[in-house]
Amino acid sequence: MSTHTVCQNHNRTRWLTLIGTIITQFALGSVYTWSLFNGQLSHKLDAPVGQIAFSFGLLSLGLAIASSVAGKLQERFGVRNVTIGAGLLLATGFYLTAHADNLFMLYLSAGVLVGLADGAGYLMTLSNCVKWFPERKGLISACAIGAYGLGSLGFKFICSYLLSNNGLETTFIIWGGLAMAMIIPAALLMKDAPQQQVTALHNENQTRDFSLPEAVRMPQYWLLALMFLTACMSGLYVIGVAKDIGESLVHLSAQTAANAVTIIAIANLSGRLVLGVLSDKIARIRVITLAQVVSLVGMSILLFTAMNETTFFISIACVAFSFGGTITVYPSLVSDFFGLNNLTKNYGLIYLGFGIGSVMGSLIASLFGGFTVTFSLIMTLLVISLIASLVIRLPHQRSEGKKALQHA
């Protein structure tokens, strides 16, 4: 087979993988429409909305845990089979949610099963796709994670329509079936990315190829983990309570405060696209620094000013923009530090910060009461993270042997 034909096949395979990944991410992103169902589930199960909403916290935790082990699954079964499995498990989770008649069943089906299914597909397909495009890592991350964000927006209209025409149980079954019908054909388009060759001919970032046990011995790994946890905690907490902040701190009407959801969606998506594309043009760690500064501006407005409607929307837009950009740039950033070959595992452990961050903000707020303590903690962590992003350096090359494992 000629070199030209091999190149053509390689190109065709990777573009098909990208298409399959984008469709899968769109379907997996649908879980972020969950708040649409809280009211009706509360009525059906005769339980407070707070207890119903806890299922989404479990879902986020399940998503993070499954993401952290997805690399092992891919090694054993391949990206295609694991993605098909994720599609089947997602549909099963929604089917069981439709028939859940108590809180325990809801937590098991909507929380554990749907969360594990989403996590198994999300990070693995994203990392695999990034590996296919080593020269455009930022852009590819932006496409995939942007599709995940668009999925929440698209399914918001789909699920709203289904709810108004079919009722709760039927909506869950159709939603699961539709997601599965998108994921399984999309999985058939994907192939596992080839191993990156580590040679002196590659640029210096690509000569890094650290396994997870090697990576976790480096201070850089834990600095990146702290920065990621901080970004997730600030983003997920503020996004989750934005409407309540608007009503209680800014004294907006419920209807005006609800506009925060639209502002957040636009800012979040903008952050993913703008910072994702920018990360292919300047050092990715500087993109993270920029995101941290934007988030600090937003948190400063929330903490230190007497907000009006405009400054409130600006503050939550800053936090959402920063959060969206950070989770887009991070897979490529981790590959810059530790190589592409073990990206799913190396990023998978750091991604646990998403699950921890999703519960930390709410937990601290409920323990200490009010927004101020949580905002102050987030602000402190952001300042520490900003300093970390300014001082962190890439680890030494593998060719330096044991020194690479011992020194920053």
mmCIF file of C-alpha atoms in Angstrom:
data_model
loop_
_atom_site.group_PDB
_atom_site.id
_atom_site.type_symbol
_atom_site.label_atom_id
_atom_site.label_comp_id
_atom_site.label_asym_id
_atom_site.label_seq_id
_atom_site.Cartn_x
_atom_site.Cartn_y
_atom_site.Cartn_z
ATOM 1 C CA MET A 1 0.000 0.000 0.000
ATOM 2 C CA SER A 2 1.425 3.410 -0.963
ATOM 3 C CA THR A 3 2.256 6.103 1.590
ATOM 4 C CA HIS A 4 -0.390 8.331 -0.018
ATOM 5 C CA THR A 5 -3.107 5.671 0.495
ATOM 6 C CA VAL A 6 -2.018 5.107 4.113
ATOM 7 C CA CYS A 7 -2.227 8.863 4.767
ATOM 8 C CA GLN A 8 -5.659 9.027 3.128
ATOM 9 C CA ASN A 9 -6.944 6.137 5.282
ATOM 10 C CA HIS A 10 -5.456 7.703 8.422
ATOM 11 C CA ASN A 11 -7.114 11.037 7.638
ATOM 12 C CA ARG A 12 -10.472 9.444 6.839
ATOM 13 C CA THR A 13 -10.396 7.385 10.057
ATOM 14 C CA ARG A 14 -9.621 10.327 12.284
ATOM 15 C CA TRP A 15 -12.308 12.569 10.752
ATOM 16 C CA LEU A 16 -14.890 9.785 11.121
ATOM 17 C CA THR A 17 -13.769 9.384 14.747
ATOM 18 C CA LEU A 18 -14.252 13.131 15.269
ATOM 19 C CA ILE A 19 -17.787 12.996 13.815
ATOM 20 C CA GLY A 20 -18.649 9.984 16.000
ATOM 21 C CA THR A 21 -17.208 11.727 19.063
ATOM 22 C CA ILE A 22 -19.191 14.938 18.465
ATOM 23 C CA ILE A 23 -22.484 13.007 18.091
ATOM 24 C CA THR A 24 -21.721 10.959 21.235
ATOM 25 C CA GLN A 25 -20.799 14.063 23.246
ATOM 26 C CA PHE A 26 -24.028 15.798 22.157
ATOM 27 C CA ALA A 27 -26.097 12.842 23.388
ATOM 28 C CA LEU A 28 -24.135 12.532 26.665
ATOM 29 C CA GLY A 29 -24.508 16.267 27.348
ATOM 30 C CA SER A 30 -28.281 15.784 27.566
ATOM 31 C CA VAL A 31 -27.964 14.865 31.276
ATOM 32 C CA TYR A 32 -27.501 18.560 32.071
ATOM 33 C CA THR A 33 -31.199 19.160 31.431
ATOM 34 C CA TRP A 34 -31.888 17.320 34.709
ATOM 35 C CA SER A 35 -33.337 20.343 36.551
ATOM 36 C CA LEU A 36 -36.322 20.246 34.142
ATOM 37 C CA PHE A 37 -37.531 17.088 35.889
ATOM 38 C CA ASN A 38 -37.110 18.022 39.559
ATOM 39 C CA GLY A 39 -40.611 19.476 39.987
ATOM 40 C CA GLN A 40 -42.521 16.571 38.438
ATOM 41 C CA LEU A 41 -40.360 13.937 40.162
ATOM 42 C CA SER A 42 -40.919 15.719 43.482
ATOM 43 C CA HIS A 43 -44.676 15.501 42.919
ATOM 44 C CA LYS A 44 -44.535 11.865 41.755
ATOM 45 C CA LEU A 45 -42.389 10.599 44.650
ATOM 46 C CA ASP A 46 -43.867 12.994 47.219
ATOM 47 C CA ALA A 47 -40.378 14.159 48.223
ATOM 48 C CA PRO A 48 -38.814 17.626 48.630
ATOM 49 C CA VAL A 49 -37.088 19.073 45.539
ATOM 50 C CA GLY A 50 -33.791 19.130 47.478
ATOM 51 C CA GLN A 51 -33.874 15.343 47.895
ATOM 52 C CA ILE A 52 -34.773 14.874 44.226
ATOM 53 C CA ALA A 53 -31.953 17.207 43.135
ATOM 54 C CA PHE A 54 -29.468 15.104 45.130
ATOM 55 C CA SER A 55 -29.743 12.527 42.339
ATOM 56 C CA PHE A 56 -27.895 14.977 40.063
ATOM 57 C CA GLY A 57 -25.101 15.281 42.638
ATOM 58 C CA LEU A 58 -24.776 11.488 42.556
ATOM 59 C CA LEU A 59 -24.834 11.603 38.754
ATOM 60 C CA SER A 60 -21.914 14.103 38.737
ATOM 61 C CA LEU A 61 -19.971 11.923 41.164
ATOM 62 C CA GLY A 62 -20.668 8.767 39.110
ATOM 63 C CA LEU A 63 -19.583 10.631 35.980
ATOM 64 C CA ALA A 64 -16.261 11.628 37.556
ATOM 65 C CA ILE A 65 -15.566 8.126 38.939
ATOM 66 C CA ALA A 66 -16.364 6.391 35.630
ATOM 67 C CA SER A 67 -14.208 8.929 33.770
ATOM 68 C CA SER A 68 -11.261 8.031 35.991
ATOM 69 C CA VAL A 69 -11.441 4.309 35.103
ATOM 70 C CA ALA A 70 -12.459 4.696 31.444
ATOM 71 C CA GLY A 71 -8.829 4.382 30.325
ATOM 72 C CA LYS A 72 -8.618 0.857 31.755
ATOM 73 C CA LEU A 73 -11.860 -0.087 30.010
ATOM 74 C CA GLN A 74 -10.621 1.289 26.697
ATOM 75 C CA GLU A 75 -7.384 -0.708 26.983
ATOM 76 C CA ARG A 76 -9.339 -3.910 27.475
ATOM 77 C CA PHE A 77 -12.347 -3.471 25.169
ATOM 78 C CA GLY A 78 -11.523 -0.594 22.794
ATOM 79 C CA VAL A 79 -13.203 2.796 22.385
ATOM 80 C CA ARG A 80 -15.989 1.463 20.143
ATOM 81 C CA ASN A 81 -17.183 -1.284 22.507
ATOM 82 C CA VAL A 82 -17.003 0.876 25.641
ATOM 83 C CA THR A 83 -18.992 3.649 23.914
ATOM 84 C CA ILE A 84 -21.665 1.157 22.788
ATOM 85 C CA GLY A 85 -21.805 -0.136 26.373
ATOM 86 C CA ALA A 86 -22.202 3.443 27.648
ATOM 87 C CA GLY A 87 -25.126 4.004 25.236
ATOM 88 C CA LEU A 88 -26.874 0.813 26.381
ATOM 89 C CA LEU A 89 -26.313 1.604 30.077
ATOM 90 C CA LEU A 90 -27.594 5.175 29.591
ATOM 91 C CA ALA A 91 -30.833 3.916 28.005
ATOM 92 C CA THR A 92 -31.213 1.335 30.803
ATOM 93 C CA GLY A 93 -30.684 4.025 33.436
ATOM 94 C CA PHE A 94 -33.379 6.257 31.942
ATOM 95 C CA TYR A 95 -35.783 3.321 31.520
ATOM 96 C CA LEU A 96 -35.395 2.423 35.205
ATOM 97 C CA THR A 97 -35.734 6.108 36.167
ATOM 98 C CA ALA A 98 -39.082 6.181 34.372
ATOM 99 C CA HIS A 99 -40.288 3.344 36.631
ATOM 100 C CA ALA A 100 -38.622 4.520 39.872
ATOM 101 C CA ASP A 101 -41.253 4.769 42.615
ATOM 102 C CA ASN A 102 -39.013 5.730 45.556
ATOM 103 C CA LEU A 103 -35.933 7.861 46.229
ATOM 104 C CA PHE A 104 -33.550 4.916 46.503
ATOM 105 C CA MET A 105 -34.536 3.683 43.018
ATOM 106 C CA LEU A 106 -34.172 7.220 41.663
ATOM 107 C CA TYR A 107 -30.681 7.570 43.154
ATOM 108 C CA LEU A 108 -29.659 4.170 41.788
ATOM 109 C CA SER A 109 -31.041 4.689 38.271
ATOM 110 C CA ALA A 110 -30.731 8.429 37.549
ATOM 111 C CA GLY A 111 -27.743 8.949 39.850
ATOM 112 C CA VAL A 112 -25.496 5.895 39.748
ATOM 113 C CA LEU A 113 -26.358 4.205 36.411
ATOM 114 C CA VAL A 114 -26.784 7.330 34.273
ATOM 115 C CA GLY A 115 -23.709 8.932 35.894
ATOM 116 C CA LEU A 116 -21.513 5.885 35.272
ATOM 117 C CA ALA A 117 -22.753 5.585 31.668
ATOM 118 C CA ASP A 118 -22.115 9.263 30.973
ATOM 119 C CA GLY A 119 -18.654 9.185 32.550
ATOM 120 C CA ALA A 120 -17.602 6.005 30.732
ATOM 121 C CA GLY A 121 -18.321 7.642 27.371
ATOM 122 C CA TYR A 122 -17.428 11.290 28.013
ATOM 123 C CA LEU A 123 -13.734 11.469 28.899
ATOM 124 C CA MET A 124 -12.641 8.374 26.981
ATOM 125 C CA THR A 125 -14.106 9.469 23.607
ATOM 126 C CA LEU A 126 -12.779 13.006 24.150
ATOM 127 C CA SER A 127 -9.223 11.852 24.989
ATOM 128 C CA ASN A 128 -9.212 9.330 22.134
ATOM 129 C CA CYS A 129 -10.271 12.016 19.665
ATOM 130 C CA VAL A 130 -7.616 14.478 20.899
ATOM 131 C CA LYS A 131 -4.959 11.768 20.354
ATOM 132 C CA TRP A 132 -5.977 11.534 16.682
ATOM 133 C CA PHE A 133 -5.222 15.252 16.192
ATOM 134 C CA PRO A 134 -1.959 15.996 18.075
ATOM 135 C CA GLU A 135 -1.442 19.143 15.987
ATOM 136 C CA ARG A 136 -4.891 20.613 16.814
ATOM 137 C CA LYS A 137 -5.527 19.480 20.384
ATOM 138 C CA GLY A 138 -7.193 22.707 21.551
ATOM 139 C CA LEU A 139 -9.542 22.970 18.586
ATOM 140 C CA ILE A 140 -10.578 19.297 18.818
ATOM 141 C CA SER A 141 -11.238 19.621 22.578
ATOM 142 C CA ALA A 142 -13.349 22.708 21.857
ATOM 143 C CA CYS A 143 -15.378 20.810 19.217
ATOM 144 C CA ALA A 144 -16.008 17.778 21.452
ATOM 145 C CA ILE A 145 -16.670 19.608 24.721
ATOM 146 C CA GLY A 146 -18.637 22.278 22.837
ATOM 147 C CA ALA A 147 -20.868 19.468 21.502
ATOM 148 C CA TYR A 148 -21.341 18.235 25.085
ATOM 149 C CA GLY A 149 -22.467 21.733 26.077
ATOM 150 C CA LEU A 150 -24.722 22.059 23.039
ATOM 151 C CA GLY A 151 -26.287 18.708 23.956
ATOM 152 C CA SER A 152 -27.603 20.203 27.189
ATOM 153 C CA LEU A 153 -29.041 23.123 25.224
ATOM 154 C CA GLY A 154 -30.538 20.997 22.424
ATOM 155 C CA PHE A 155 -32.066 18.413 24.755
ATOM 156 C CA LYS A 156 -33.519 21.198 26.881
ATOM 157 C CA PHE A 157 -35.932 21.892 23.992
ATOM 158 C CA ILE A 158 -36.398 18.194 23.158
ATOM 159 C CA CYS A 159 -37.147 17.197 26.765
ATOM 160 C CA SER A 160 -39.389 20.234 27.359
ATOM 161 C CA TYR A 161 -41.423 19.290 24.283
ATOM 162 C CA LEU A 162 -41.609 15.628 25.336
ATOM 163 C CA LEU A 163 -42.647 16.552 28.895
ATOM 164 C CA SER A 164 -45.473 18.787 27.710
ATOM 165 C CA ASN A 165 -46.808 16.164 25.279
ATOM 166 C CA ASN A 166 -46.071 12.750 26.802
ATOM 167 C CA GLY A 167 -45.731 12.923 30.571
ATOM 168 C CA LEU A 168 -42.799 12.039 32.799
ATOM 169 C CA GLU A 169 -42.380 8.263 32.344
ATOM 170 C CA THR A 170 -42.675 8.297 28.541
ATOM 171 C CA THR A 171 -40.264 11.237 28.315
ATOM 172 C CA PHE A 172 -37.552 9.337 30.181
ATOM 173 C CA ILE A 173 -37.985 6.266 27.960
ATOM 174 C CA ILE A 174 -37.906 8.296 24.713
ATOM 175 C CA TRP A 175 -34.939 10.344 25.973
ATOM 176 C CA GLY A 176 -32.954 7.174 26.752
ATOM 177 C CA GLY A 177 -33.889 5.585 23.425
ATOM 178 C CA LEU A 178 -32.958 8.719 21.479
ATOM 179 C CA ALA A 179 -29.582 9.050 23.234
ATOM 180 C CA MET A 180 -28.829 5.361 22.586
ATOM 181 C CA ALA A 181 -29.873 5.691 18.930
ATOM 182 C CA MET A 182 -27.312 8.497 18.562
ATOM 183 C CA ILE A 183 -24.458 6.921 20.553
ATOM 184 C CA ILE A 184 -24.363 3.386 19.086
ATOM 185 C CA PRO A 185 -24.079 4.378 15.367
ATOM 186 C CA ALA A 186 -21.624 7.140 16.386
ATOM 187 C CA ALA A 187 -19.496 4.555 18.231
ATOM 188 C CA LEU A 188 -19.226 2.513 15.027
ATOM 189 C CA LEU A 189 -17.493 5.489 13.375
ATOM 190 C CA MET A 190 -14.744 5.567 16.027
ATOM 191 C CA LYS A 191 -11.409 3.818 16.161
ATOM 192 C CA ASP A 192 -8.754 3.729 18.867
ATOM 193 C CA ALA A 193 -6.048 6.321 18.245
ATOM 194 C CA PRO A 194 -2.589 4.954 17.409
ATOM 195 C CA GLN A 195 0.177 5.195 20.003
ATOM 196 C CA GLN A 196 2.226 8.371 19.668
ATOM 197 C CA GLN A 197 5.831 7.654 18.680
ATOM 198 C CA VAL A 198 8.205 9.186 21.197
ATOM 199 C CA THR A 199 11.252 10.231 19.200
ATOM 200 C CA ALA A 200 13.682 13.099 19.122
ATOM 201 C CA LEU A 201 12.150 14.167 15.803
ATOM 202 C CA HIS A 202 8.939 15.218 17.539
ATOM 203 C CA ASN A 203 8.606 18.541 19.261
ATOM 204 C CA GLU A 204 9.577 18.625 22.916
ATOM 205 C CA ASN A 205 6.011 18.346 24.266
ATOM 206 C CA GLN A 206 5.485 15.103 22.422
ATOM 207 C CA THR A 207 8.654 13.529 23.855
ATOM 208 C CA ARG A 208 6.879 13.405 27.207
ATOM 209 C CA ASP A 209 5.233 10.065 27.788
ATOM 210 C CA PHE A 210 4.579 9.459 31.478
ATOM 211 C CA SER A 211 2.408 6.672 32.863
ATOM 212 C CA LEU A 212 -0.014 7.465 35.700
ATOM 213 C CA PRO A 213 2.283 6.008 38.437
ATOM 214 C CA GLU A 214 5.120 8.201 37.080
ATOM 215 C CA ALA A 215 2.937 11.301 36.749
ATOM 216 C CA VAL A 216 1.514 11.179 40.292
ATOM 217 C CA ARG A 217 5.040 11.323 41.737
ATOM 218 C CA MET A 218 5.505 14.796 40.304
ATOM 219 C CA PRO A 219 4.453 18.024 42.052
ATOM 220 C CA GLN A 220 3.175 19.342 38.710
ATOM 221 C CA TYR A 221 0.474 16.683 38.678
ATOM 222 C CA TRP A 222 -0.988 17.776 41.997
ATOM 223 C CA LEU A 223 -0.728 21.473 41.148
ATOM 224 C CA LEU A 224 -2.757 20.785 37.981
ATOM 225 C CA ALA A 225 -5.232 18.763 40.065
ATOM 226 C CA LEU A 226 -5.650 21.654 42.549
ATOM 227 C CA MET A 227 -6.223 24.172 39.727
ATOM 228 C CA PHE A 228 -8.802 21.886 38.122
ATOM 229 C CA LEU A 229 -10.636 21.248 41.401
ATOM 230 C CA THR A 230 -10.786 25.005 42.084
ATOM 231 C CA ALA A 231 -12.150 25.776 38.606
ATOM 232 C CA CYS A 232 -14.809 23.053 38.939
ATOM 233 C CA MET A 233 -15.813 24.065 42.450
ATOM 234 C CA SER A 234 -16.222 27.745 41.529
ATOM 235 C CA GLY A 235 -17.989 27.021 38.235
ATOM 236 C CA LEU A 236 -20.340 24.284 39.411
ATOM 237 C CA TYR A 237 -21.298 26.016 42.659
ATOM 238 C CA VAL A 238 -22.023 29.437 41.129
ATOM 239 C CA ILE A 239 -23.832 27.907 38.142
ATOM 240 C CA GLY A 240 -25.919 25.745 40.476
ATOM 241 C CA VAL A 241 -27.081 28.611 42.721
ATOM 242 C CA ALA A 242 -27.023 31.529 40.247
ATOM 243 C CA LYS A 243 -30.806 31.991 40.310
ATOM 244 C CA ASP A 244 -30.809 31.982 44.142
ATOM 245 C CA ILE A 245 -27.936 34.524 44.246
ATOM 246 C CA GLY A 246 -29.939 36.794 41.935
ATOM 247 C CA GLU A 247 -33.027 36.591 44.118
ATOM 248 C CA SER A 248 -31.458 36.823 47.590
ATOM 249 C CA LEU A 249 -28.371 39.026 47.086
ATOM 250 C CA VAL A 250 -29.477 41.242 44.189
ATOM 251 C CA HIS A 251 -33.225 41.138 44.989
ATOM 252 C CA LEU A 252 -34.207 40.357 41.402
ATOM 253 C CA SER A 253 -37.600 38.903 40.566
ATOM 254 C CA ALA A 254 -37.672 35.127 40.027
ATOM 255 C CA GLN A 255 -38.283 35.680 36.317
ATOM 256 C CA THR A 256 -35.323 38.066 35.903
ATOM 257 C CA ALA A 257 -33.031 35.870 38.012
ATOM 258 C CA ALA A 258 -33.958 32.903 35.797
ATOM 259 C CA ASN A 259 -32.285 34.726 32.881
ATOM 260 C CA ALA A 260 -29.033 33.706 34.598
ATOM 261 C CA VAL A 261 -29.487 30.243 33.054
ATOM 262 C CA THR A 262 -29.321 31.697 29.521
ATOM 263 C CA ILE A 263 -26.376 33.985 30.376
ATOM 264 C CA ILE A 264 -24.490 31.003 31.852
ATOM 265 C CA ALA A 265 -25.159 28.801 28.797
ATOM 266 C CA ILE A 266 -23.872 31.476 26.390
ATOM 267 C CA ALA A 267 -20.806 32.351 28.527
ATOM 268 C CA ASN A 268 -19.977 28.682 29.148
ATOM 269 C CA LEU A 269 -20.109 27.833 25.435
ATOM 270 C CA SER A 270 -18.124 30.988 24.548
ATOM 271 C CA GLY A 271 -15.420 30.007 27.043
ATOM 272 C CA ARG A 272 -15.169 26.544 25.517
ATOM 273 C CA LEU A 273 -14.799 27.850 21.966
ATOM 274 C CA VAL A 274 -12.670 30.976 22.579
ATOM 275 C CA LEU A 275 -10.191 29.503 25.067
ATOM 276 C CA GLY A 276 -10.122 26.136 23.249
ATOM 277 C CA VAL A 277 -9.066 27.766 19.964
ATOM 278 C CA LEU A 278 -6.698 30.184 21.776
ATOM 279 C CA SER A 279 -4.943 27.223 23.433
ATOM 280 C CA ASP A 280 -3.557 26.130 20.038
ATOM 281 C CA LYS A 281 -1.991 29.573 19.570
ATOM 282 C CA ILE A 282 -0.382 30.351 22.962
ATOM 283 C CA ALA A 283 0.942 28.223 25.855
ATOM 284 C CA ARG A 284 -2.037 26.371 27.383
ATOM 285 C CA ILE A 285 -0.986 27.124 30.942
ATOM 286 C CA ARG A 286 -1.240 30.858 30.078
ATOM 287 C CA VAL A 287 -4.787 30.227 28.832
ATOM 288 C CA ILE A 288 -5.564 28.708 32.254
ATOM 289 C CA THR A 289 -3.991 31.794 33.903
ATOM 290 C CA LEU A 290 -6.292 33.996 31.800
ATOM 291 C CA ALA A 291 -9.322 31.884 32.789
ATOM 292 C CA GLN A 292 -8.353 32.209 36.471
ATOM 293 C CA VAL A 293 -8.101 36.009 36.201
ATOM 294 C CA VAL A 294 -11.559 36.170 34.556
ATOM 295 C CA SER A 295 -13.002 33.968 37.316
ATOM 296 C CA LEU A 296 -11.352 36.153 39.990
ATOM 297 C CA VAL A 297 -13.041 39.228 38.463
ATOM 298 C CA GLY A 298 -16.418 37.456 38.677
ATOM 299 C CA MET A 299 -15.883 36.278 42.253
ATOM 300 C CA SER A 300 -14.660 39.749 43.330
ATOM 301 C CA ILE A 301 -17.906 41.292 42.059
ATOM 302 C CA LEU A 302 -19.914 38.658 43.978
ATOM 303 C CA LEU A 303 -17.946 39.172 47.195
ATOM 304 C CA PHE A 304 -17.030 42.836 47.353
ATOM 305 C CA THR A 305 -19.655 44.903 45.497
ATOM 306 C CA ALA A 306 -23.268 45.876 46.047
ATOM 307 C CA MET A 307 -24.537 44.214 42.890
ATOM 308 C CA ASN A 308 -27.200 45.405 40.503
ATOM 309 C CA GLU A 309 -28.748 43.395 37.673
ATOM 310 C CA THR A 310 -25.938 44.216 35.212
ATOM 311 C CA THR A 311 -22.994 43.482 37.522
ATOM 312 C CA PHE A 312 -24.687 40.262 38.696
ATOM 313 C CA PHE A 313 -24.971 38.971 35.128
ATOM 314 C CA ILE A 314 -21.379 40.053 34.393
ATOM 315 C CA SER A 315 -20.094 38.186 37.473
ATOM 316 C CA ILE A 316 -21.785 34.875 36.677
ATOM 317 C CA ALA A 317 -20.801 35.223 32.993
ATOM 318 C CA CYS A 318 -17.134 35.576 34.069
ATOM 319 C CA VAL A 319 -17.289 32.446 36.235
ATOM 320 C CA ALA A 320 -19.137 30.402 33.570
ATOM 321 C CA PHE A 321 -16.758 31.567 30.802
ATOM 322 C CA SER A 322 -13.748 30.584 32.897
ATOM 323 C CA PHE A 323 -15.217 27.193 33.860
ATOM 324 C CA GLY A 324 -16.178 26.295 30.270
ATOM 325 C CA GLY A 325 -12.745 27.281 28.972
ATOM 326 C CA THR A 326 -10.850 25.448 31.707
ATOM 327 C CA ILE A 327 -12.544 22.074 31.203
ATOM 328 C CA THR A 328 -11.967 22.436 27.437
ATOM 329 C CA VAL A 329 -8.261 23.231 27.658
ATOM 330 C CA TYR A 330 -7.395 20.750 30.438
ATOM 331 C CA PRO A 331 -7.198 17.485 28.421
ATOM 332 C CA SER A 332 -4.666 19.100 26.057
ATOM 333 C CA LEU A 333 -2.847 20.757 28.967
ATOM 334 C CA VAL A 334 -2.427 17.404 30.749
ATOM 335 C CA SER A 335 -1.088 15.909 27.500
ATOM 336 C CA ASP A 336 1.451 18.776 27.242
ATOM 337 C CA PHE A 337 2.769 17.873 30.705
ATOM 338 C CA PHE A 338 2.592 14.072 30.629
ATOM 339 C CA GLY A 339 2.170 12.990 26.984
ATOM 340 C CA LEU A 340 -0.725 11.792 24.831
ATOM 341 C CA ASN A 341 -0.394 8.019 25.187
ATOM 342 C CA ASN A 342 -1.672 7.820 28.777
ATOM 343 C CA LEU A 343 -3.960 10.861 28.589
ATOM 344 C CA THR A 344 -7.200 9.049 29.494
ATOM 345 C CA LYS A 345 -5.683 7.675 32.723
ATOM 346 C CA ASN A 346 -3.618 10.746 33.630
ATOM 347 C CA TYR A 347 -6.545 13.132 33.084
ATOM 348 C CA GLY A 348 -9.034 10.625 34.499
ATOM 349 C CA LEU A 349 -7.634 10.900 38.046
ATOM 350 C CA ILE A 350 -7.506 14.710 37.847
ATOM 351 C CA TYR A 351 -11.090 14.652 36.550
ATOM 352 C CA LEU A 352 -12.234 13.306 39.923
ATOM 353 C CA GLY A 353 -11.941 16.988 40.897
ATOM 354 C CA PHE A 354 -15.106 17.571 38.864
ATOM 355 C CA GLY A 355 -17.078 15.231 41.115
ATOM 356 C CA ILE A 356 -15.473 16.516 44.315
ATOM 357 C CA GLY A 357 -15.953 20.131 43.201
ATOM 358 C CA SER A 358 -19.608 19.490 42.395
ATOM 359 C CA VAL A 359 -20.369 18.613 46.031
ATOM 360 C CA MET A 360 -17.771 20.696 47.919
ATOM 361 C CA GLY A 361 -19.363 24.096 47.308
ATOM 362 C CA SER A 362 -22.842 22.963 48.318
ATOM 363 C CA LEU A 363 -21.488 21.070 51.326
ATOM 364 C CA ILE A 364 -19.568 24.085 52.670
ATOM 365 C CA ALA A 365 -22.573 26.371 52.042
ATOM 366 C CA SER A 366 -24.884 24.022 53.979
ATOM 367 C CA LEU A 367 -22.385 23.612 56.852
ATOM 368 C CA PHE A 368 -21.595 27.303 57.345
ATOM 369 C CA GLY A 369 -24.738 28.914 55.917
ATOM 370 C CA GLY A 370 -25.025 31.599 53.266
ATOM 371 C CA PHE A 371 -22.954 32.336 50.185
ATOM 372 C CA THR A 372 -20.189 34.450 51.737
ATOM 373 C CA VAL A 373 -18.112 31.671 53.335
ATOM 374 C CA THR A 374 -18.192 29.598 50.141
ATOM 375 C CA PHE A 375 -17.325 32.609 47.960
ATOM 376 C CA SER A 376 -14.414 33.469 50.295
ATOM 377 C CA LEU A 377 -13.030 29.924 50.138
ATOM 378 C CA ILE A 378 -13.348 29.843 46.336
ATOM 379 C CA MET A 379 -11.600 33.239 46.125
ATOM 380 C CA THR A 380 -8.716 31.976 48.311
ATOM 381 C CA LEU A 381 -8.340 28.798 46.212
ATOM 382 C CA LEU A 382 -8.406 30.875 43.009
ATOM 383 C CA VAL A 383 -5.547 33.074 44.250
ATOM 384 C CA ILE A 384 -3.495 29.966 45.208
ATOM 385 C CA SER A 385 -4.291 28.405 41.807
ATOM 386 C CA LEU A 386 -3.298 31.596 39.983
ATOM 387 C CA ILE A 387 0.105 31.577 41.728
ATOM 388 C CA ALA A 388 0.466 27.849 40.895
ATOM 389 C CA SER A 389 -0.264 28.462 37.192
ATOM 390 C CA LEU A 390 2.387 31.202 37.099
ATOM 391 C CA VAL A 391 5.163 29.127 38.718
ATOM 392 C CA ILE A 392 4.482 25.617 37.321
ATOM 393 C CA ARG A 393 6.938 24.283 34.728
ATOM 394 C CA LEU A 394 6.828 21.305 32.359
ATOM 395 C CA PRO A 395 8.473 18.167 33.809
ATOM 396 C CA HIS A 396 11.889 17.092 32.546
ATOM 397 C CA GLN A 397 12.131 14.833 29.520
ATOM 398 C CA ARG A 398 11.938 11.066 29.993
ATOM 399 C CA SER A 399 15.417 10.828 28.551
ATOM 400 C CA GLU A 400 16.687 12.281 31.816
ATOM 401 C CA GLY A 401 15.688 9.019 33.474
ATOM 402 C CA LYS A 402 15.067 8.880 37.174
ATOM 403 C CA LYS A 403 15.626 12.625 37.492
ATOM 404 C CA ALA A 404 12.300 13.141 35.711
ATOM 405 C CA LEU A 405 10.506 11.293 38.487
ATOM 406 C CA GLN A 406 12.200 13.133 41.294
ATOM 407 C CA HIS A 407 12.435 16.770 40.274
ATOM 408 C CA ALA A 408 9.945 19.424 39.174
#
